[in-house]
PDB file of C-alpha atoms in Angstrom:
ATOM      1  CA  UNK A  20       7.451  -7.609 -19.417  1.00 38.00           C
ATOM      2  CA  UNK A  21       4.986  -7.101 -22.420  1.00 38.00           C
ATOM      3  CA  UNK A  22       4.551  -3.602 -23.563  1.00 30.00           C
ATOM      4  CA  UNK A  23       4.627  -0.348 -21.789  1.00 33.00           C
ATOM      5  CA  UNK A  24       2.180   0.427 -19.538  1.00 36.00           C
ATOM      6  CA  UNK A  25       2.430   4.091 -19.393  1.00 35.00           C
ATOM      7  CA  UNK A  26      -0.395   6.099 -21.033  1.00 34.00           C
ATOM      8  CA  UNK A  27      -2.952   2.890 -20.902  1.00 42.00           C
ATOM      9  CA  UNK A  28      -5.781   3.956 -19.122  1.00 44.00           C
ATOM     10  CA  UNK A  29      -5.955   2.358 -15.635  1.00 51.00           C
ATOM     11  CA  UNK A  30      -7.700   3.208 -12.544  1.00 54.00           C
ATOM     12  CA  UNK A  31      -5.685   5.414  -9.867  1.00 55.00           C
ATOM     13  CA  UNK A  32      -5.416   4.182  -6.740  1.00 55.00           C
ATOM     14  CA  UNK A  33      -7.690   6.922  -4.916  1.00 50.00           C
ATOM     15  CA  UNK A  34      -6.437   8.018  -2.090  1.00 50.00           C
ATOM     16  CA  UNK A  35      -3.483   5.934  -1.652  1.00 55.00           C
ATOM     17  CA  UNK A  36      -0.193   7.346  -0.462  1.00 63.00           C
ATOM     18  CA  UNK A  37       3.108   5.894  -1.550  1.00 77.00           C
ATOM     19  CA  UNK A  38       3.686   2.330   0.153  1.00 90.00           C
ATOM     20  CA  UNK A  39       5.457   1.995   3.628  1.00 94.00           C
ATOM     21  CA  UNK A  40       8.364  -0.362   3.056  1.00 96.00           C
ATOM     22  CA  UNK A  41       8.218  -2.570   6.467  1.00 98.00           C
ATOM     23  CA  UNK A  42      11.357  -4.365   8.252  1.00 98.00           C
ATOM     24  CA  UNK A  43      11.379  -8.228   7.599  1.00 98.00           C
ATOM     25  CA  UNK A  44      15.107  -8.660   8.734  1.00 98.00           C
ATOM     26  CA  UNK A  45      17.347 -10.635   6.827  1.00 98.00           C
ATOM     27  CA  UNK A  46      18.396 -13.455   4.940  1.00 98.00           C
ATOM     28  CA  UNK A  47      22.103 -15.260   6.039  1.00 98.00           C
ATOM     29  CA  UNK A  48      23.404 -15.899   3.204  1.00 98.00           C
ATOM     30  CA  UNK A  49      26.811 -16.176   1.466  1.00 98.00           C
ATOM     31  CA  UNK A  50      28.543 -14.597  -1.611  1.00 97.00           C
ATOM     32  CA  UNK A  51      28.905 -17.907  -2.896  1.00 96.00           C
ATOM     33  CA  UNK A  52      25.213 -19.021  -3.036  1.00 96.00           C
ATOM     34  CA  UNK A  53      23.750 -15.850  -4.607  1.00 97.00           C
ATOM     35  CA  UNK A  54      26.145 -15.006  -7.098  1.00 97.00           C
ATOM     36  CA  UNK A  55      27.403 -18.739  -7.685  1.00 96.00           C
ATOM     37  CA  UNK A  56      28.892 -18.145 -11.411  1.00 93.00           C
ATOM     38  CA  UNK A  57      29.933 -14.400 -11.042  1.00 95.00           C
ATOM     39  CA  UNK A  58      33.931 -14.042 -11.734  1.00 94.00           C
ATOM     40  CA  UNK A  59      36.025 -13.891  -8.704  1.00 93.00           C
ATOM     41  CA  UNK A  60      37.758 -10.675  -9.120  1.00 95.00           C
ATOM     42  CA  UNK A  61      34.283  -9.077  -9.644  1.00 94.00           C
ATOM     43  CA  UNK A  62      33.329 -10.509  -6.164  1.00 92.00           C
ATOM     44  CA  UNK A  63      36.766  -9.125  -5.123  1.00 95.00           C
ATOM     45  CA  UNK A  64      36.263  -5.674  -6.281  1.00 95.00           C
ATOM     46  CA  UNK A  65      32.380  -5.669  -4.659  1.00 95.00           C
ATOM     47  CA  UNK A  66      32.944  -7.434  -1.033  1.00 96.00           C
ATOM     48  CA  UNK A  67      36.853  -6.801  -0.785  1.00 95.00           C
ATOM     49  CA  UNK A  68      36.720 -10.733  -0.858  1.00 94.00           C
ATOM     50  CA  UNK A  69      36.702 -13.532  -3.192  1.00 91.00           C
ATOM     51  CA  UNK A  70      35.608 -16.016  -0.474  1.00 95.00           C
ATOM     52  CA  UNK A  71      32.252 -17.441  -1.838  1.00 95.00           C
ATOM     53  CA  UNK A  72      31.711 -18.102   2.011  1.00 97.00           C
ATOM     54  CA  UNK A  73      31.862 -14.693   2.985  1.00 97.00           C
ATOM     55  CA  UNK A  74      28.782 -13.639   5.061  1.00 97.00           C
ATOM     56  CA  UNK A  75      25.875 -11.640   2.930  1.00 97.00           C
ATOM     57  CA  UNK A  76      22.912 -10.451   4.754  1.00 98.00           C
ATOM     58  CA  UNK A  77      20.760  -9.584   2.510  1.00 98.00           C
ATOM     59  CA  UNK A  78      17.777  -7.440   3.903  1.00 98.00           C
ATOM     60  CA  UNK A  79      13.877  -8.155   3.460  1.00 98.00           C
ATOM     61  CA  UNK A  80      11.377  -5.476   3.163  1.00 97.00           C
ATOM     62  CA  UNK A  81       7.650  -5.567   2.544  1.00 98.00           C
ATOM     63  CA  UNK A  82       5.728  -2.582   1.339  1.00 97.00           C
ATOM     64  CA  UNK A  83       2.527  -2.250   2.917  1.00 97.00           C
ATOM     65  CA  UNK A  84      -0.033   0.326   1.315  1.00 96.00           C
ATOM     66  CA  UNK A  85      -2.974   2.122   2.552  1.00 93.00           C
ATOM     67  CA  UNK A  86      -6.086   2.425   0.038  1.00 90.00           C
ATOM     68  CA  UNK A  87      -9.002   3.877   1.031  1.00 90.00           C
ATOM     69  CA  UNK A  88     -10.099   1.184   3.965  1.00 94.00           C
ATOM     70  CA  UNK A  89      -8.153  -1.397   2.567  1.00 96.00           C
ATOM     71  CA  UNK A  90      -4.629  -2.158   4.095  1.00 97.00           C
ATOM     72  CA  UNK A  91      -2.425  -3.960   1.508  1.00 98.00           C
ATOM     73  CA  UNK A  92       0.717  -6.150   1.753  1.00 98.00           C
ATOM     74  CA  UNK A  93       2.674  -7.148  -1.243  1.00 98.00           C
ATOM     75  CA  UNK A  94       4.109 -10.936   0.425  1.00 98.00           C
ATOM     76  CA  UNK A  95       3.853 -11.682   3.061  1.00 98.00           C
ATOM     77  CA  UNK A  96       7.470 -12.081   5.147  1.00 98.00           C
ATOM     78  CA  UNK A  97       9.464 -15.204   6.586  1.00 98.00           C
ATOM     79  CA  UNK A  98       7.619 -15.787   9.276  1.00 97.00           C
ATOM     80  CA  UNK A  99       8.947 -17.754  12.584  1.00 96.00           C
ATOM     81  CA  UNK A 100       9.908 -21.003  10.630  1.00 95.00           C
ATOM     82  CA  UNK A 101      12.668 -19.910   7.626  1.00 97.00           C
ATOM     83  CA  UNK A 102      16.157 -17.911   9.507  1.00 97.00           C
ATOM     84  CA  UNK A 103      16.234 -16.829  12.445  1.00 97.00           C
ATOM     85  CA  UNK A 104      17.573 -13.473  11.262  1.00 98.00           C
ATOM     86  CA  UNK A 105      14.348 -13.205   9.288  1.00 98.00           C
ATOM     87  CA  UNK A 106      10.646 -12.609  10.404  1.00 98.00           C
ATOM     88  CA  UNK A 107      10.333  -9.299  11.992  1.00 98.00           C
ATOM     89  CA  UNK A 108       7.004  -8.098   9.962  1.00 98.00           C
ATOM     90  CA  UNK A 109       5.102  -8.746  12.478  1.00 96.00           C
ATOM     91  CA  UNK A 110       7.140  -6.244  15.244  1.00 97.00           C
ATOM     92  CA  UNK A 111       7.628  -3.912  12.140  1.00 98.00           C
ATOM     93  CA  UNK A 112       3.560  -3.763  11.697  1.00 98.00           C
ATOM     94  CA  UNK A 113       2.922  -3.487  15.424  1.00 97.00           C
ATOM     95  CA  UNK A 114       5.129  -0.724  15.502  1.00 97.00           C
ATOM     96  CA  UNK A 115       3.316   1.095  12.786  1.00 96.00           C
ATOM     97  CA  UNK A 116       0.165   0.846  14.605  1.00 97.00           C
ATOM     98  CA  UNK A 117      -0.874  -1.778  12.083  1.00 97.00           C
ATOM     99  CA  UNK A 118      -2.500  -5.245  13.495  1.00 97.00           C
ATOM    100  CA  UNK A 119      -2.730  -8.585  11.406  1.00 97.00           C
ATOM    101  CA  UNK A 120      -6.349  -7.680  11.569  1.00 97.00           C
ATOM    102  CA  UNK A 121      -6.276  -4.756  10.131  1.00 97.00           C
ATOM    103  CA  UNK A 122      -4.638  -6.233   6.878  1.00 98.00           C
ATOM    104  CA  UNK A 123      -7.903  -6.761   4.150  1.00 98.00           C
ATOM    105  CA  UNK A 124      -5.540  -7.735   1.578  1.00 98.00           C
ATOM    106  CA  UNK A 125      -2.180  -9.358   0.681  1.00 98.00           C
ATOM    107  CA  UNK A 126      -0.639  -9.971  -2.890  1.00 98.00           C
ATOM    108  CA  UNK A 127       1.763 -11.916  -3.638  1.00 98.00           C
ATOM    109  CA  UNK A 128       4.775 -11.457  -6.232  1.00 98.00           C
ATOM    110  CA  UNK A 129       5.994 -15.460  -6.007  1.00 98.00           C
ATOM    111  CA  UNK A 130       6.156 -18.191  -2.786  1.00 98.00           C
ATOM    112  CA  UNK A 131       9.302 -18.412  -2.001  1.00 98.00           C
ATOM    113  CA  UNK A 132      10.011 -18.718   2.346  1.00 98.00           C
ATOM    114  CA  UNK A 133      10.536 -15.086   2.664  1.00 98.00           C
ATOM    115  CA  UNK A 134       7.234 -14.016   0.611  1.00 98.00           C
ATOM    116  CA  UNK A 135       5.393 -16.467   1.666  1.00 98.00           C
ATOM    117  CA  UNK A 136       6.120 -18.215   4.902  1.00 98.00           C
ATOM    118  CA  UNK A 137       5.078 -15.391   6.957  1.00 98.00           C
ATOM    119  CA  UNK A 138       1.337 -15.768   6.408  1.00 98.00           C
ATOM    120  CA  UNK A 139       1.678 -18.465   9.659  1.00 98.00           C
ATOM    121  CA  UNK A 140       2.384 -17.742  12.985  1.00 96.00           C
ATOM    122  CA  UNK A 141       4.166 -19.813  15.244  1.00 94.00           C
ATOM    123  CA  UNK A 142       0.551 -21.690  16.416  1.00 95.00           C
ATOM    124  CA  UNK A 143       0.286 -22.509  12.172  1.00 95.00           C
ATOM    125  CA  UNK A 144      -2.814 -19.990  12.209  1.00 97.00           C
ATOM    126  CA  UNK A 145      -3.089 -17.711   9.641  1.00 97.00           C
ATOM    127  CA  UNK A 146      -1.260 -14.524  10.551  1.00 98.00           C
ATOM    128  CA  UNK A 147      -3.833 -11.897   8.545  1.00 98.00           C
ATOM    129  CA  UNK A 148      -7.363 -13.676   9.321  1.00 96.00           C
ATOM    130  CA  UNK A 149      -9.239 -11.162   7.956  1.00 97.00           C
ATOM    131  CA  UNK A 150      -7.443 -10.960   4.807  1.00 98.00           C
ATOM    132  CA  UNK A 151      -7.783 -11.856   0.979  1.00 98.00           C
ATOM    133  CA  UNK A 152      -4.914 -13.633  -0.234  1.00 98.00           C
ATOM    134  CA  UNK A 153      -4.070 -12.276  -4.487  1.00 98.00           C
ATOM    135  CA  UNK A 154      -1.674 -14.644  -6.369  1.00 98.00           C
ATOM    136  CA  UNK A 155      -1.175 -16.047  -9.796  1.00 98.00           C
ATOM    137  CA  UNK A 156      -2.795 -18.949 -11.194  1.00 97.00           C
ATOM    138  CA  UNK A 157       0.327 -19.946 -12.838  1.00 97.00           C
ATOM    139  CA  UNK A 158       2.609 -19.572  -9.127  1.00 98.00           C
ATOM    140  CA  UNK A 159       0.132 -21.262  -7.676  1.00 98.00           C
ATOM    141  CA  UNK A 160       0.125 -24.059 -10.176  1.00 98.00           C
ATOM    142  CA  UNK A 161       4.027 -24.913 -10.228  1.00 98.00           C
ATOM    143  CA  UNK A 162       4.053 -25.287  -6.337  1.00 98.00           C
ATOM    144  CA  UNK A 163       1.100 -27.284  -5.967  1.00 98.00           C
ATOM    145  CA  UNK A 164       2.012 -29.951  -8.495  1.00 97.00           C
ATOM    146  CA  UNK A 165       2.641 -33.348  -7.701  1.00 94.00           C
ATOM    147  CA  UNK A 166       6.177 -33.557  -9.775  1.00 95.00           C
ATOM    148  CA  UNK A 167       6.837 -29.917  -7.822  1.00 96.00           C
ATOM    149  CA  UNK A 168       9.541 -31.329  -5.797  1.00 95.00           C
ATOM    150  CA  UNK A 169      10.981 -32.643  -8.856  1.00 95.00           C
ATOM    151  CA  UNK A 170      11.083 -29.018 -10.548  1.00 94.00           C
ATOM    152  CA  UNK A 171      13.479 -27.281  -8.437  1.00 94.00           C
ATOM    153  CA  UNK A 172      17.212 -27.485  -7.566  1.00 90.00           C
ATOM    154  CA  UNK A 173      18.499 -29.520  -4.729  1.00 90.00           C
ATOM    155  CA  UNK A 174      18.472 -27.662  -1.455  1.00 90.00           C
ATOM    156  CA  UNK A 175      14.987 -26.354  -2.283  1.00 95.00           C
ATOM    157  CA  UNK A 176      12.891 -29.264  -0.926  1.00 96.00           C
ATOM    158  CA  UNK A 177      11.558 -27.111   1.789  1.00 97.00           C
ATOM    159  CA  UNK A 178      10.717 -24.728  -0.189  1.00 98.00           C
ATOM    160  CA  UNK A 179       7.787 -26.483  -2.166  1.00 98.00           C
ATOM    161  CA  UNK A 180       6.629 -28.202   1.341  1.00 97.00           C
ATOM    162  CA  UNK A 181       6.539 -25.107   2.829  1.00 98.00           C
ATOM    163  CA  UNK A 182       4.266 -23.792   0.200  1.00 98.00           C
ATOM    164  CA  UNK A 183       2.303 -26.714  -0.104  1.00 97.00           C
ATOM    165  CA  UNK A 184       1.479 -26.995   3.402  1.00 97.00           C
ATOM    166  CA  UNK A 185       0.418 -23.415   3.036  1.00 98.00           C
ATOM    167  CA  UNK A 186      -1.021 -22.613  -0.131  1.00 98.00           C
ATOM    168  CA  UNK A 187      -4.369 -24.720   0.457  1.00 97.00           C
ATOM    169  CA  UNK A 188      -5.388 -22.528   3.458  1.00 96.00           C
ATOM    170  CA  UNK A 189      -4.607 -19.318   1.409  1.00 97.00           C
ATOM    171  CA  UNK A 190      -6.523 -20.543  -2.010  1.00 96.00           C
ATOM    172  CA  UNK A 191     -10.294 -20.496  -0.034  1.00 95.00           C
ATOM    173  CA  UNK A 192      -9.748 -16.624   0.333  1.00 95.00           C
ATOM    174  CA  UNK A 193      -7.614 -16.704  -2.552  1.00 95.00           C
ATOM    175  CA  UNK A 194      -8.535 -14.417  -5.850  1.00 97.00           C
ATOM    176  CA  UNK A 195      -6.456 -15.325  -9.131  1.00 98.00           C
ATOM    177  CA  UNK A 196      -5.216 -13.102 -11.595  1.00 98.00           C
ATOM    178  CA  UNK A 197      -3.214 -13.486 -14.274  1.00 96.00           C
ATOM    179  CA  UNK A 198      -0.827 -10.920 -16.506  1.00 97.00           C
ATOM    180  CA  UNK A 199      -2.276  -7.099 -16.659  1.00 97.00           C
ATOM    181  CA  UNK A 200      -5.277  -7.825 -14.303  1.00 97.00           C
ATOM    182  CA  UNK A 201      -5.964  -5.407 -11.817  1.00 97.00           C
ATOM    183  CA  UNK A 202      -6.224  -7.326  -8.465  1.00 97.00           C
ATOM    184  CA  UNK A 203      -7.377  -3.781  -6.894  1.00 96.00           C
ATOM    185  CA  UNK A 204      -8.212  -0.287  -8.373  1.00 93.00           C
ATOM    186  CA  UNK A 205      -4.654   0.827  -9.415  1.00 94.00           C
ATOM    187  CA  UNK A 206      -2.769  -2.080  -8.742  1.00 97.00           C
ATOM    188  CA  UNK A 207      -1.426  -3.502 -12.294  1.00 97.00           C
ATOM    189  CA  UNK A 208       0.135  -7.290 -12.717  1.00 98.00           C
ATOM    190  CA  UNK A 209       3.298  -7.363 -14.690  1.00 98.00           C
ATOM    191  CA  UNK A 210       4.232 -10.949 -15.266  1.00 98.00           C
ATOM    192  CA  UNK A 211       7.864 -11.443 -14.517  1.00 98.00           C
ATOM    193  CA  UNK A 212       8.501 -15.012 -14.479  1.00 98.00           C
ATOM    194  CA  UNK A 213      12.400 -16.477 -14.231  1.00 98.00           C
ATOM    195  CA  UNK A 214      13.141 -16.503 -10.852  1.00 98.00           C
ATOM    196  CA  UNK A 215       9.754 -18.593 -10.068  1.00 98.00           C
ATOM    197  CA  UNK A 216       7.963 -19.613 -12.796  1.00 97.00           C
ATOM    198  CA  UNK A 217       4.673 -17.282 -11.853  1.00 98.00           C
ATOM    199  CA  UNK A 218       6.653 -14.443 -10.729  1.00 98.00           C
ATOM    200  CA  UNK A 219       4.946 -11.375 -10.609  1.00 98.00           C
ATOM    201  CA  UNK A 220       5.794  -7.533 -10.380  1.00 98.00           C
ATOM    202  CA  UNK A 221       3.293  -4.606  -9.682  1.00 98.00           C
ATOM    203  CA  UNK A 222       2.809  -1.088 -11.056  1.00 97.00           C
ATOM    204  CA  UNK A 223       0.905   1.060  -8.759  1.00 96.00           C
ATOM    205  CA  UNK A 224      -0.379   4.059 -10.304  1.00 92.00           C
ATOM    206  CA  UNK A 225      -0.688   6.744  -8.055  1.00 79.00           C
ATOM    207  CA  UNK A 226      -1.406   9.635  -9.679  1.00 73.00           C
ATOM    208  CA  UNK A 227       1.665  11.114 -11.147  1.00 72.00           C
ATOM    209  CA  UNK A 228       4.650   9.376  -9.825  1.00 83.00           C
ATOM    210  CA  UNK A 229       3.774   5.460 -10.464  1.00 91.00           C
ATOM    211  CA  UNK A 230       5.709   2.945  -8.458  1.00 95.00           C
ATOM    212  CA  UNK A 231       7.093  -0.761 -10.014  1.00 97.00           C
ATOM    213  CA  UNK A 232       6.969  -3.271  -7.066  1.00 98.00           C
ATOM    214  CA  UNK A 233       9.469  -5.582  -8.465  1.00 98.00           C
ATOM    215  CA  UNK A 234       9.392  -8.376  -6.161  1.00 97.00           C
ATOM    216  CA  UNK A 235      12.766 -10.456  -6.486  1.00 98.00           C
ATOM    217  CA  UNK A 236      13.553  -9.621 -10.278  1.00 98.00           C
ATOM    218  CA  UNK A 237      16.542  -7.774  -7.953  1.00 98.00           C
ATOM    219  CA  UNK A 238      18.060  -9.241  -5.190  1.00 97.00           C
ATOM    220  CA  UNK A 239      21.049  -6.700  -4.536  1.00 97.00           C
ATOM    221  CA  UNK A 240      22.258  -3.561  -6.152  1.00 97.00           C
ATOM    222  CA  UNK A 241      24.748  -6.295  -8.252  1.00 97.00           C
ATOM    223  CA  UNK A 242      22.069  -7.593  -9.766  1.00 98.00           C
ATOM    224  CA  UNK A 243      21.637  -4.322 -11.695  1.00 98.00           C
ATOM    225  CA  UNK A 244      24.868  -3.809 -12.190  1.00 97.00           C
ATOM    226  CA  UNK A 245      25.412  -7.025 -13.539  1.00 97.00           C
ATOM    227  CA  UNK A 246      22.056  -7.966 -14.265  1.00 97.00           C
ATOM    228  CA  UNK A 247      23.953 -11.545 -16.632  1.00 97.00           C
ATOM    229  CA  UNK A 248      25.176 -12.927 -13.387  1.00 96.00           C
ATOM    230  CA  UNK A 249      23.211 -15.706 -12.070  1.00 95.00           C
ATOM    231  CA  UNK A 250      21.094 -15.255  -8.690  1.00 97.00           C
ATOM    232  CA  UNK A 251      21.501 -18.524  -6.630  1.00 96.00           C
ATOM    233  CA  UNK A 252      17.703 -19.151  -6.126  1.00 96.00           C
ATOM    234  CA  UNK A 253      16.519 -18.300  -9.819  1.00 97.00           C
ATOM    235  CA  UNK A 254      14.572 -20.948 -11.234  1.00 95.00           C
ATOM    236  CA  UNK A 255      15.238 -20.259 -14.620  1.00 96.00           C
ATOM    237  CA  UNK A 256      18.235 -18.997 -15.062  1.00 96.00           C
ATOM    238  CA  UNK A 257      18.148 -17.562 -18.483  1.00 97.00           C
ATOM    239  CA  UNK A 258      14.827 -16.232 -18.267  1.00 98.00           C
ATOM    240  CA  UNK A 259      15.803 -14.207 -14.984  1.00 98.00           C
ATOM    241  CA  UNK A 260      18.838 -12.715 -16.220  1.00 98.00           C
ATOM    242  CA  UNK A 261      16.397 -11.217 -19.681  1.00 98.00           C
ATOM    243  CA  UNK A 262      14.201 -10.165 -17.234  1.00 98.00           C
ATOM    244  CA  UNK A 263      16.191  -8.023 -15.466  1.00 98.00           C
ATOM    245  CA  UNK A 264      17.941  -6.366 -18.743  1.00 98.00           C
ATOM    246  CA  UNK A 265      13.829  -5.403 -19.677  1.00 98.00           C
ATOM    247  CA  UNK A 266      13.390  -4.360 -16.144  1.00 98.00           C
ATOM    248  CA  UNK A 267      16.361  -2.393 -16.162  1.00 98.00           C
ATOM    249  CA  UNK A 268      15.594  -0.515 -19.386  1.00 97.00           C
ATOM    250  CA  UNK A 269      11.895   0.033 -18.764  1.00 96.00           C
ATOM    251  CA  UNK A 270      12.552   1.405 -15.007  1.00 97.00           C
ATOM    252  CA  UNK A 271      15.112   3.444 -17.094  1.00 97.00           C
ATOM    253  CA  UNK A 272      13.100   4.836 -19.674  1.00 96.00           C
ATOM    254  CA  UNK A 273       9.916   5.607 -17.924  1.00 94.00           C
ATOM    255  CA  UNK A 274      11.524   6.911 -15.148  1.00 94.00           C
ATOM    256  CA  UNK A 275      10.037   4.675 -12.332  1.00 95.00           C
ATOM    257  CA  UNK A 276      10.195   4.528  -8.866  1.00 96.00           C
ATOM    258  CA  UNK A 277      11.110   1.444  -7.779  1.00 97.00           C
ATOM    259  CA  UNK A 278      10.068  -1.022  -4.094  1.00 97.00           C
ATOM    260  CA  UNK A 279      12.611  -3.780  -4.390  1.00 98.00           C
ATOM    261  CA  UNK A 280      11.708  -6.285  -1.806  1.00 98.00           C
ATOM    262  CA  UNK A 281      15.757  -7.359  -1.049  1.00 98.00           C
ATOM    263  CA  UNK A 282      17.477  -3.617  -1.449  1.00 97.00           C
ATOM    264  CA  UNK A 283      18.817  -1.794   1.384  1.00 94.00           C
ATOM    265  CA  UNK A 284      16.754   0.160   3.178  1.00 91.00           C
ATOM    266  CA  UNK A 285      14.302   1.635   2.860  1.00 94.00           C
ATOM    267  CA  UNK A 286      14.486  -0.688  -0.801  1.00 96.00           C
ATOM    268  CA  UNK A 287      12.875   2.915  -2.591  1.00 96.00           C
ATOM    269  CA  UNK A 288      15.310   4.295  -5.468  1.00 96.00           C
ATOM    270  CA  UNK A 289      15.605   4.408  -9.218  1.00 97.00           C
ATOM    271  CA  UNK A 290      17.802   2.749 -12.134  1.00 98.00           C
ATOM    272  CA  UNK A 291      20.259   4.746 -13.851  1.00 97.00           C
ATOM    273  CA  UNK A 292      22.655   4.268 -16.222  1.00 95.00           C
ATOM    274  CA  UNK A 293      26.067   5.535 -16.451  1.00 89.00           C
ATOM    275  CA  UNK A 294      29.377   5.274 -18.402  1.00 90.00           C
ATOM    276  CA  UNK A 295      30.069   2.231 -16.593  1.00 89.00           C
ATOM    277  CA  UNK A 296      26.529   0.573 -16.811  1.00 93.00           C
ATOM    278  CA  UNK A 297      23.439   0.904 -14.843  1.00 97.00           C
ATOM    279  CA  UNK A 298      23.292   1.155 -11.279  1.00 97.00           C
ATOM    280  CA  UNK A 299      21.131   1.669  -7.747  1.00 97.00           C
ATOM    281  CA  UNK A 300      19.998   4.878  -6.537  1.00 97.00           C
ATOM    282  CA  UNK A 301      18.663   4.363  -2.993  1.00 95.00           C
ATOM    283  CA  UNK A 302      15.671   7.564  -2.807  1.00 86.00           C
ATOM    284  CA  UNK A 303      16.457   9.440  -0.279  1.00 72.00           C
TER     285      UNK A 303
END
């Protein structure tokens, strides 16, 4: 995570109110293929079931902020073509009074389906057309290679053609940035690679009461709790699992608010740690 950011000087996001954490649906998932190496009488204890096919839907959110006359998404949803439990950003939006217009701006922690397919509708037009599209040089890099497909685990095939066949389109309104750039006034990169290798997290700093937009660093309140257990779609293993023990103290000791894109709703709340280890507090 590189050294603390609190007390650097950094632009304040004027104006802004805290981000509106928008309805994506879900991911269908199992037990088994997000916690793949976690000991069955831990799953036991958590799901009252040590079936690693035991359903797990595991919920998406996107926060969407308002600065000045900007309108800001951090990813950018599943869009029609991932799970069909998945994709509702668009409703969610619409219901908020918010068209794909309207949006000047999306940034993007890391391209997997549910960050990234969603910039496509189900025509394969770009969803936000008025948009910038923010994303690191070194995300961008991995998916686009040509060994790409070669880089990932089996079963995640589609993800690099998914983001290939995107990507292009988003890179001629695309703006790069790199670790602690400021893509907009008061928006702060954290590089967080491990579960993609350009993974990215956000600290907005809104006046008094910053907010860490972690992207998938978490996945589910377990991953906090047992922050050594592997994630089923982490790219690097090791590097994930260290990233979410410096996420977990630095949330911890600079007593952050946190957006966690796969939390239960609304995915707002804190890290704190107990007798028993640290552990998610939903804001209420």
């Amino acid at each position: 995570m590189g050294p603390t950011l609190v007390g650097r000087a950094h632009a304040q996001a004027a104006g802004a109110a805290a981000p509106r954490m928008m309805d994506d649906g879900n991911l269908a998932l199992t037990t088994g293929f997000v916690f793949p190496d976690a000991p069955p009488d831990a799953l036991a204890a958590a799901f009252d079931s040590a079936d690693p096919d035991l359903p797990l839907a595991v919920p998406c959110t996107v926060p969407v902020l308002r600065l000045g006359d900007r309108t800001i998404l951090f990813d950018a949803g599943s869009g029609p073509m991932f799970m069909d439990s998945a994709g509702r950003l668009a409703a969610s939006l619409e219901a908020a009074g918010i068209s794909p217009a309207d949006v000047t701006d999306v940034i993007f922690t890391h391209f997997h389906p549910d960050h990234l397919w969603g910039v496509t509708d189900d025509f394969d037009e770009l969803t936000f057309p008025e948009a910038h599209y923010h994303m690191a040089q070194a995300e961008f890099d991995f998916w686009m290679a040509e060994d790409a497909v070669s880089n990932v685990d089996a079963g995640m095939e589609t993800f690099v053609a998914g983001a290939r066949s995107r990507l292009p389109r988003l890179a001629e309104r695309g703006r790069f940035f790199k670790d602690g750039d400021e893509p907009l006034p008061g928006i702060e990169v954290a590089a967080t690679p491990g579960h993609s290798p350009g993974h990215c997290s956000f600290l907005l700093h809104l006046g008094g009461d910053p907010l860490l937009i972690t992207g998938d660093v978490f996945s589910h309140p377990l991953t906090i709790a047992h922050p050594q257990w592997r994630w089923g779609t982490d790219q690097d293993h090791d590097a994930a699992a260290a990233q979410r023990h410096r996420m977990i103290d630095r949330a911890i000791s600079e007593k952050l608010r946190l957006a966690v894109f796969h939390m239960p709703a609304p995915g707002l709340g804190r890290i704190e740690r107990g007798a028993e280890g640290a552990r998610w507090v939903v804001e209420p």
